CSV table of C-alpha atoms and ligand atoms in Angstrom, one decimal:
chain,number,residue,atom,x,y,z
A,1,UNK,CA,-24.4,12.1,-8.2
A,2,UNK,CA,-22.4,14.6,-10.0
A,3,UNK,CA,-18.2,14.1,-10.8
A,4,UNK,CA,-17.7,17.4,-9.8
A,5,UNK,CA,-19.5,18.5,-7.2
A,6,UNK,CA,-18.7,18.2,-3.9
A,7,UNK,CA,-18.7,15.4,-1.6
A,8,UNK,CA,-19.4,15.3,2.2
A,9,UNK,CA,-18.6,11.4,3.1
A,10,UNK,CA,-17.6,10.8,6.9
A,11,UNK,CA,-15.8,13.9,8.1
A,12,UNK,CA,-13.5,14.3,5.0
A,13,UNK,CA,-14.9,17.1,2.8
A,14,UNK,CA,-13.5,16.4,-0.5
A,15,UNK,CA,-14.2,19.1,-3.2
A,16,UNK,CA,-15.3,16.9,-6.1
A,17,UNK,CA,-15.1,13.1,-7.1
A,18,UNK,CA,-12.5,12.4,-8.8
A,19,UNK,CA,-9.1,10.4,-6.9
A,20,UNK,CA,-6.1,10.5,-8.4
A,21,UNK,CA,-4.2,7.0,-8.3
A,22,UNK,CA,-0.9,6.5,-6.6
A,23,UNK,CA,1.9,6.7,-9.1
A,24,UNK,CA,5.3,6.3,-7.8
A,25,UNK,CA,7.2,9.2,-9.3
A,26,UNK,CA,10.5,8.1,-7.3
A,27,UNK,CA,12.1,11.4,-7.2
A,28,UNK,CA,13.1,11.5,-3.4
A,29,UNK,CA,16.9,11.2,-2.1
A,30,UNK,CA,17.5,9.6,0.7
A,31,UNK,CA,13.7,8.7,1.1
A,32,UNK,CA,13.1,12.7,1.8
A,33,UNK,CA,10.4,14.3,-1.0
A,34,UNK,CA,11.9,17.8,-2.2
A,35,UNK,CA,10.5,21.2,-3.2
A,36,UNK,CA,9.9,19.8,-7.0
A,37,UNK,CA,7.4,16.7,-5.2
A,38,UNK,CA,5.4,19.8,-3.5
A,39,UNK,CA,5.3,21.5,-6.6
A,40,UNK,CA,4.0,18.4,-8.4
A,41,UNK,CA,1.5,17.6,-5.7
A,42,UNK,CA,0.5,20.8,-5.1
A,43,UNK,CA,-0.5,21.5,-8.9
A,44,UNK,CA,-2.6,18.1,-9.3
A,45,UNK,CA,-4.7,19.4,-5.7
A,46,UNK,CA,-7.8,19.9,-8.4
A,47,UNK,CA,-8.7,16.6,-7.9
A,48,UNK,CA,-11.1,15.7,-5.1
A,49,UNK,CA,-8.2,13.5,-3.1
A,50,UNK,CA,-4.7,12.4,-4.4
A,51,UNK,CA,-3.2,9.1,-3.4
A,52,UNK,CA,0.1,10.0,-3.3
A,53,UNK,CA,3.1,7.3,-4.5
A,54,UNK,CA,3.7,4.7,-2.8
A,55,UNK,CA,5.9,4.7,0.6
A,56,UNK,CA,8.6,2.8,2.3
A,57,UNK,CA,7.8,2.3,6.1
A,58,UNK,CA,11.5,1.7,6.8
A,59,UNK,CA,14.6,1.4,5.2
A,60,UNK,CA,14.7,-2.5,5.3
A,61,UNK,CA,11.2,-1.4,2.4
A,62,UNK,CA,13.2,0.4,0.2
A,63,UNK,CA,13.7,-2.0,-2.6
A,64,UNK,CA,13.7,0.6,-5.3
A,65,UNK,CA,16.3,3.6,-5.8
A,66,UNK,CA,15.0,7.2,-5.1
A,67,UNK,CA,12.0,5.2,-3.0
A,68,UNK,CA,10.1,7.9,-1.1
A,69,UNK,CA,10.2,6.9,3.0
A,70,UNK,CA,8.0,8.3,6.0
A,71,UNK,CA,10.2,6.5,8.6
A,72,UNK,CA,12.4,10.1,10.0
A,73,UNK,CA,12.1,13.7,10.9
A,74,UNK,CA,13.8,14.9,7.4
A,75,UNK,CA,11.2,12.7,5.6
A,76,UNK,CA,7.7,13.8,7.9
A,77,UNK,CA,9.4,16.8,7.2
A,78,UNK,CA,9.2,17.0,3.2
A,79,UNK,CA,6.2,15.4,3.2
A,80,UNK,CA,4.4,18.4,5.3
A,81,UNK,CA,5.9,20.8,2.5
A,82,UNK,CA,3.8,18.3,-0.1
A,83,UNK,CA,0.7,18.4,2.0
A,84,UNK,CA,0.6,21.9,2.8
A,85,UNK,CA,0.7,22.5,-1.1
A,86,UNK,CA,-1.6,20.6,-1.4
A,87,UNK,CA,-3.9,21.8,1.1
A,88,UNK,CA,-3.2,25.9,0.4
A,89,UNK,CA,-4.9,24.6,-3.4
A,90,UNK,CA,-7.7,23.1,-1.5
A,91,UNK,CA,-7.2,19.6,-2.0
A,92,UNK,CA,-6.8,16.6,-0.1
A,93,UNK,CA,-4.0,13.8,0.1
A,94,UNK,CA,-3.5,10.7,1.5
A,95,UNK,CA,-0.6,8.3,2.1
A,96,UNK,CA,0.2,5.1,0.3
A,97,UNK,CA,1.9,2.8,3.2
A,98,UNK,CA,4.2,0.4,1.6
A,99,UNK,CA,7.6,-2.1,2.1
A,100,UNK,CA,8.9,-3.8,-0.5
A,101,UNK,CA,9.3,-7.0,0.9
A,102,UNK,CA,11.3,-9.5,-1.3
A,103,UNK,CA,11.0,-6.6,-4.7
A,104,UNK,CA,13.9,-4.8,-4.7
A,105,UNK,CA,17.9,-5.3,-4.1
A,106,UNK,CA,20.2,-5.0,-1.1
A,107,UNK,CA,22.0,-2.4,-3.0
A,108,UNK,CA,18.7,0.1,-3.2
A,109,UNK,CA,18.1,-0.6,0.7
A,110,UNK,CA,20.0,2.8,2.9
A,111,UNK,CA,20.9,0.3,5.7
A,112,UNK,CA,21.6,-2.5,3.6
A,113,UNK,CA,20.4,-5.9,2.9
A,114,UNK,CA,18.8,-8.6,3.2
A,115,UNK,CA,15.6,-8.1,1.3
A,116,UNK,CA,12.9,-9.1,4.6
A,117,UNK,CA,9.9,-11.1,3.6
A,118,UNK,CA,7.3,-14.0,4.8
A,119,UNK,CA,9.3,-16.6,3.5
A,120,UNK,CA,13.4,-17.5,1.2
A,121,UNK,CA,11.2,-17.2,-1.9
A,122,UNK,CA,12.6,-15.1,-4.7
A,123,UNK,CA,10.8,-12.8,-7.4
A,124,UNK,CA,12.1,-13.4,-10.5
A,125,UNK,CA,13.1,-10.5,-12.9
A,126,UNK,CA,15.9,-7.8,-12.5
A,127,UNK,CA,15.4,-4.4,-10.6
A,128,UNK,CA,17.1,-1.5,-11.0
A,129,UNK,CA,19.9,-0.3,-8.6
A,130,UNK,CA,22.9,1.8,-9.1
A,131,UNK,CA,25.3,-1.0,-10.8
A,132,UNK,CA,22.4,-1.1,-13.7
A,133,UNK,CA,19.9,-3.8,-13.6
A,134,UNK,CA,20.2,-7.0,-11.1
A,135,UNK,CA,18.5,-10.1,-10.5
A,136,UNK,CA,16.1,-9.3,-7.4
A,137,UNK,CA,18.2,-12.3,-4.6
A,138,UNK,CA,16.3,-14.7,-2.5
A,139,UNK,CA,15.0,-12.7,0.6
A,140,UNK,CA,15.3,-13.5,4.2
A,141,UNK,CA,12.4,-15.2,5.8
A,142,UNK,CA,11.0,-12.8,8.8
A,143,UNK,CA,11.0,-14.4,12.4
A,144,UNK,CA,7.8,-14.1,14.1
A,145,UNK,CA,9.4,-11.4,16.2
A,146,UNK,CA,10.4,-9.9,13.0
A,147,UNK,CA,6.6,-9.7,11.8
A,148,UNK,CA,5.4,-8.5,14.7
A,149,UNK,CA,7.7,-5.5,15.1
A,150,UNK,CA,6.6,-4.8,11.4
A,151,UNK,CA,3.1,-4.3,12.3
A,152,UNK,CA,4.4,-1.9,14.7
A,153,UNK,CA,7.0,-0.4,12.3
A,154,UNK,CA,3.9,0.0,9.9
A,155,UNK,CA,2.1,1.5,12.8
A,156,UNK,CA,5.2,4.4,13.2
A,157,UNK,CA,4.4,5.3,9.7
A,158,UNK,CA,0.8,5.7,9.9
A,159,UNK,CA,1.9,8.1,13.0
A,160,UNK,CA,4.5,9.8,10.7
A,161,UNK,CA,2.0,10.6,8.1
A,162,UNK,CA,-0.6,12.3,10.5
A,163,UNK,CA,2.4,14.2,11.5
A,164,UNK,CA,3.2,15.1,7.8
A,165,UNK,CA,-0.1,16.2,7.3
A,166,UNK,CA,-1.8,13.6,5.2
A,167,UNK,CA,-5.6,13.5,5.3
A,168,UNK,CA,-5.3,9.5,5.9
A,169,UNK,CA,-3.5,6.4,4.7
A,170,UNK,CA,-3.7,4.0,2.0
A,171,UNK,CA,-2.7,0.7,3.0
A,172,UNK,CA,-0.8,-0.7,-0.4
A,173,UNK,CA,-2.3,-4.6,0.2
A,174,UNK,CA,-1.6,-5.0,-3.9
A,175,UNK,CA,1.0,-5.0,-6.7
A,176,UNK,CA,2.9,-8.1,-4.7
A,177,UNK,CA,4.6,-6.1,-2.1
A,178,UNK,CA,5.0,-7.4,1.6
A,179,UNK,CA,1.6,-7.2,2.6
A,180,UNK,CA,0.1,-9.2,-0.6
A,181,UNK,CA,3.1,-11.5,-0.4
A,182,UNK,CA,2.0,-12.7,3.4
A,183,UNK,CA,-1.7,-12.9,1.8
A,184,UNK,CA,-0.6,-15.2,-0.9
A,185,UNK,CA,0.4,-18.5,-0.3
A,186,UNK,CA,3.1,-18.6,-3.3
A,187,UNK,CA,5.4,-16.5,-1.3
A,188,UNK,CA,3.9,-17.3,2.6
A,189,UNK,CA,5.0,-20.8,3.0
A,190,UNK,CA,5.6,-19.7,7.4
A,191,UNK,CA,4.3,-22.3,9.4
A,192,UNK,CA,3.7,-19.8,12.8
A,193,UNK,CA,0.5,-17.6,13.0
A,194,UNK,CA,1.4,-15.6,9.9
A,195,UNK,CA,1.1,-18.4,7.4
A,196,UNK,CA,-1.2,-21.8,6.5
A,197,UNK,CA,-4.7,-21.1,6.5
A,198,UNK,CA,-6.4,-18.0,4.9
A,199,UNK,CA,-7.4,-16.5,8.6
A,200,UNK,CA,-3.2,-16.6,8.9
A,201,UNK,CA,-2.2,-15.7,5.3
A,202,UNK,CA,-4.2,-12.4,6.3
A,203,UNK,CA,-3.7,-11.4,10.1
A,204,UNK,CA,-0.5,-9.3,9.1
A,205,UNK,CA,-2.8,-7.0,7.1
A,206,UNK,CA,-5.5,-7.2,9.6
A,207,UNK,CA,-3.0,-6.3,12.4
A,208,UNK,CA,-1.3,-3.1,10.8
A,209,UNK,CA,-5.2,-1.9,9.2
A,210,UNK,CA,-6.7,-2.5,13.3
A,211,UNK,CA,-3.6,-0.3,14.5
A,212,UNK,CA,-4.1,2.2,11.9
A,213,UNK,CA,-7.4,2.8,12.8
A,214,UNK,CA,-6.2,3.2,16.1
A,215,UNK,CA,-4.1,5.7,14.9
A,216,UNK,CA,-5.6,7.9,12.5
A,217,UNK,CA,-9.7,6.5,12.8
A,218,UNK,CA,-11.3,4.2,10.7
A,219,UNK,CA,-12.9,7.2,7.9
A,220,UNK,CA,-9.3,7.7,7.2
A,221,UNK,CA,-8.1,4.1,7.0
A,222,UNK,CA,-8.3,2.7,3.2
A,223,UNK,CA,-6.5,-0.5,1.6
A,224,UNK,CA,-5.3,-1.0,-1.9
A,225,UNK,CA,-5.6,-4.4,-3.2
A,226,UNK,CA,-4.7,-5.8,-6.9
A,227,UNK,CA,-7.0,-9.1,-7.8
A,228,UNK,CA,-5.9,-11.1,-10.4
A,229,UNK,CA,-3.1,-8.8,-11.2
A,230,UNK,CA,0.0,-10.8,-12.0
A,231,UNK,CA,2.8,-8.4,-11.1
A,232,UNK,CA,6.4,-8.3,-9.3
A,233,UNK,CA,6.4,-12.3,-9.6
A,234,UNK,CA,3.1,-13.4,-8.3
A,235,UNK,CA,1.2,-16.4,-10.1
A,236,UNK,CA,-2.5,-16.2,-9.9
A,237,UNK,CA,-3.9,-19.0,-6.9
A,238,UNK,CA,-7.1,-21.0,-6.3
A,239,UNK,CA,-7.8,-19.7,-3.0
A,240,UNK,CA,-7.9,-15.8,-4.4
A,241,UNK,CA,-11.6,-14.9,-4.1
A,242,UNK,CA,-12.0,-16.8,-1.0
A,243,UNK,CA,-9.0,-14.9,0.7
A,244,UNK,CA,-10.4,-11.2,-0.3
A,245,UNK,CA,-14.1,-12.2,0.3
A,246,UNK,CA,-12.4,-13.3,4.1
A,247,UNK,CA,-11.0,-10.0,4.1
A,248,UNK,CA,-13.9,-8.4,2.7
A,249,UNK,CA,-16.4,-8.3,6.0
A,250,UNK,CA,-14.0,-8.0,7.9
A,251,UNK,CA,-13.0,-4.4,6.6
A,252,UNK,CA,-16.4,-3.6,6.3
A,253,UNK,CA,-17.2,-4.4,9.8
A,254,UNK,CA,-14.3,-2.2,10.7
A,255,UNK,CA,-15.9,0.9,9.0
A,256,UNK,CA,-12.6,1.6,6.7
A,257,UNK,CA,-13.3,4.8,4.4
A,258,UNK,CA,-12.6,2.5,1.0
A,259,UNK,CA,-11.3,-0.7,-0.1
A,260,UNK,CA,-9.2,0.8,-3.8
A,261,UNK,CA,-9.0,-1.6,-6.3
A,262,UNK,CA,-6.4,-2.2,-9.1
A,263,UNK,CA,-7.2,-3.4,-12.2
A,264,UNK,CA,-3.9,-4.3,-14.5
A,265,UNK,CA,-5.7,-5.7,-17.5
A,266,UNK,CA,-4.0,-2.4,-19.3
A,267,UNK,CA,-0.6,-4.2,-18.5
A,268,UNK,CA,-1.4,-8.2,-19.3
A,269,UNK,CA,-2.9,-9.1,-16.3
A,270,UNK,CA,-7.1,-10.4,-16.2
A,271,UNK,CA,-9.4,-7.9,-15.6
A,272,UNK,CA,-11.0,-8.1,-12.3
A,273,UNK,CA,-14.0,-10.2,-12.7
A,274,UNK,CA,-17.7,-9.0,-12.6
A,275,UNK,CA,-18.2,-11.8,-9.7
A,276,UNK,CA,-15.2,-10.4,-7.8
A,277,UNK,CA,-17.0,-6.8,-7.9
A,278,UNK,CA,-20.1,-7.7,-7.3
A,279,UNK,CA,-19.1,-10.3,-4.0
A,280,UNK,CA,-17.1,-7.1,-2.7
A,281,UNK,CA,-20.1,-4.5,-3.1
A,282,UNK,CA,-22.4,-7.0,-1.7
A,283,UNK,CA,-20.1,-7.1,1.3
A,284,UNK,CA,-18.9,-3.8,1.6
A,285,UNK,CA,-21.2,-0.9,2.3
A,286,UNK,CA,-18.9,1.8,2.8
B,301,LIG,C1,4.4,5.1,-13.5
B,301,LIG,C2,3.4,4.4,-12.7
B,301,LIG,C3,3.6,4.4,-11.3
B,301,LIG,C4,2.7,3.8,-10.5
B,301,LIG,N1,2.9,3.8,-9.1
B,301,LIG,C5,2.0,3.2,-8.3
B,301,LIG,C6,2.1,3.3,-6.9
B,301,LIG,O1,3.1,3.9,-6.3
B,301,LIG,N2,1.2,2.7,-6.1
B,301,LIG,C7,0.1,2.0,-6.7
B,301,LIG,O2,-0.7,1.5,-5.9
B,301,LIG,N3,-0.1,2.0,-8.0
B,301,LIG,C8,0.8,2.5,-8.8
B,301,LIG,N4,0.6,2.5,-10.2
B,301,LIG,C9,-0.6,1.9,-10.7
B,301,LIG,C10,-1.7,3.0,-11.0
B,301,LIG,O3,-2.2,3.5,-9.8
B,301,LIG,C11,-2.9,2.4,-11.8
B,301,LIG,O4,-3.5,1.4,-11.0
B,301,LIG,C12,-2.4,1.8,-13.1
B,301,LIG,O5,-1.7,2.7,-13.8
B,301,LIG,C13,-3.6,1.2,-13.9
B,301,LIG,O6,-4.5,2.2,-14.3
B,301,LIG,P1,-4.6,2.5,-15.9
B,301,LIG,O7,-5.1,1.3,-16.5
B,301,LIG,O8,-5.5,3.7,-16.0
B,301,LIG,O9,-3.2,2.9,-16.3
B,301,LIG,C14,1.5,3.1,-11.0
B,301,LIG,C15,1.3,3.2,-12.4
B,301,LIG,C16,2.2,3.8,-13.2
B,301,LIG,C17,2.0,3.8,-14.7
């Protein structure tokens, strides 16, 4: 297996091996990606397949200032000027997929606040917003009705981005943004179907990843998790492994293109264990 040479997986030709990782460059207004986020995307289209930056699905996911979106026209719109750079240099791109959940402040949101999340439980730390650096305030706990229209509003994106071009999505399940804060119980205390036990803590990611691969087809459906990594606020839990290696069979029996993982040992976090690797490669054959 050569890095450079081409790579046939599934139906998505990809010129060579490499991937380059999401990094959130933040340079949109008003969620839309300009002419300069083409350009920049269209000059890193070497690599085999670019994860673009992460997101938002809606404005309510918006926690940061200058926040890319995928939720309206102008937004599908500047994001087909990225992807056609990037294809037109022969590359490949997908989306990252992402709300904010409880990171963030009311101030960065376009429709304003509350910050939405699984339960009132507040990430410490400041976040930037346009009155300098603020405390990030307790977030309003999501009614069941709530989640469920945010598996569809997830959905909407994941139709967005086909429409923008992208060659799949990236499911961001890492970095403690909504969809790790419903998988960990620190920041899921629900008591409806959404929180408790590990099969609840998990069935809002297992929702929107079944109705992505409804939308877009299962070889271009990945997920992004983060084990062990202790960012935006998240202690590490007991229950870690066993709620990934739940997950685990379950994406591999859905066929998903790749499970991405993010190792943060570079910024004070563990490293992902050996016996964390090895569970997930005995389990996932994709
Ligand atoms: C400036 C910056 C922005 C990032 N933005 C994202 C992002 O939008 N989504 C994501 O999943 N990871 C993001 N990351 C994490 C990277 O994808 C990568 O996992 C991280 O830098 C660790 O890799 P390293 O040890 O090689 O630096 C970002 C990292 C940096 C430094």
């Amino acid at each position: 297996m050569k890095l450079l040479e081409p790579v046939n997986a599934h139906t998505l030709a990809l010129n060579n091996r490499t991937v380059m990782a999401p990094m959130s460059r933040r340079r949109a207004t008003n969620g839309i990606p300009d002419e300069m986020v083409a350009t920049y995307y269209g000059q890193r289209a070497g690599a085999g397949l670019i994860i673009a930056e992460s997101t938002a699905v809606s404005p309510s996911g918006m926690g940061y200032s200058h926040l890319p979106g995928i939720y309206n026209a102008q937004q599908i719109a500047g994001w087909k000027k990225v992807t056609d750079a990037v294809h037109a240099n022969g590359g490949k791109i997908f989306v990252q997929l992402v709300h904010s959940g409880r990171i963030g402040h009311p101030l960065n949101l376009p429709g304003g606040g509350p910050l939405q999340a699984p339960s009132a439980v507040a990430a410490h730390g400041n976040v930037n917003t346009i009155q300098g650096p603020l405390p990030m305030p307790v977030p309003e706990a999501m009614s069941t009705a709530a989640v469920e229209k945010m598996i569809d509003t997830h959905l909407q994106a994941a139709q967005n981005a086909l429409e923008a071009g992208f060659d799949g999505i990236e499911i961001h399940a890492a970095h403690g943004y909504l969809i790790e804060q419903f998988m960990h119980p620190h920041t899921n205390q629900r008591t409806d179907q959404y929180g408790g036990s590990i099969e609840n803590r998990t069935r809002f990611l297992l929702e929107i990843t079944q109705g992505t691969i409804r939308i877009a087809g299962a070889e271009k459906t990945g997920i992004r998790f983060s084990p062990f990594a202790a960012l935006n606020s998240l202690p590490l839990y007991e229950e870690e492994i066993a709620t990934h290696m739940y997950l685990v069979p379950k994406l591999n029996q859905m066929d998903i293109r790749y499970i991405h993982l993010s190792d943060q040992s570079t910024n004070g976090s563990l490293p992902i264990p050996a016996s964390y690797i090895q569970l997930l490669r005995q389990q996932f054959k994709n």
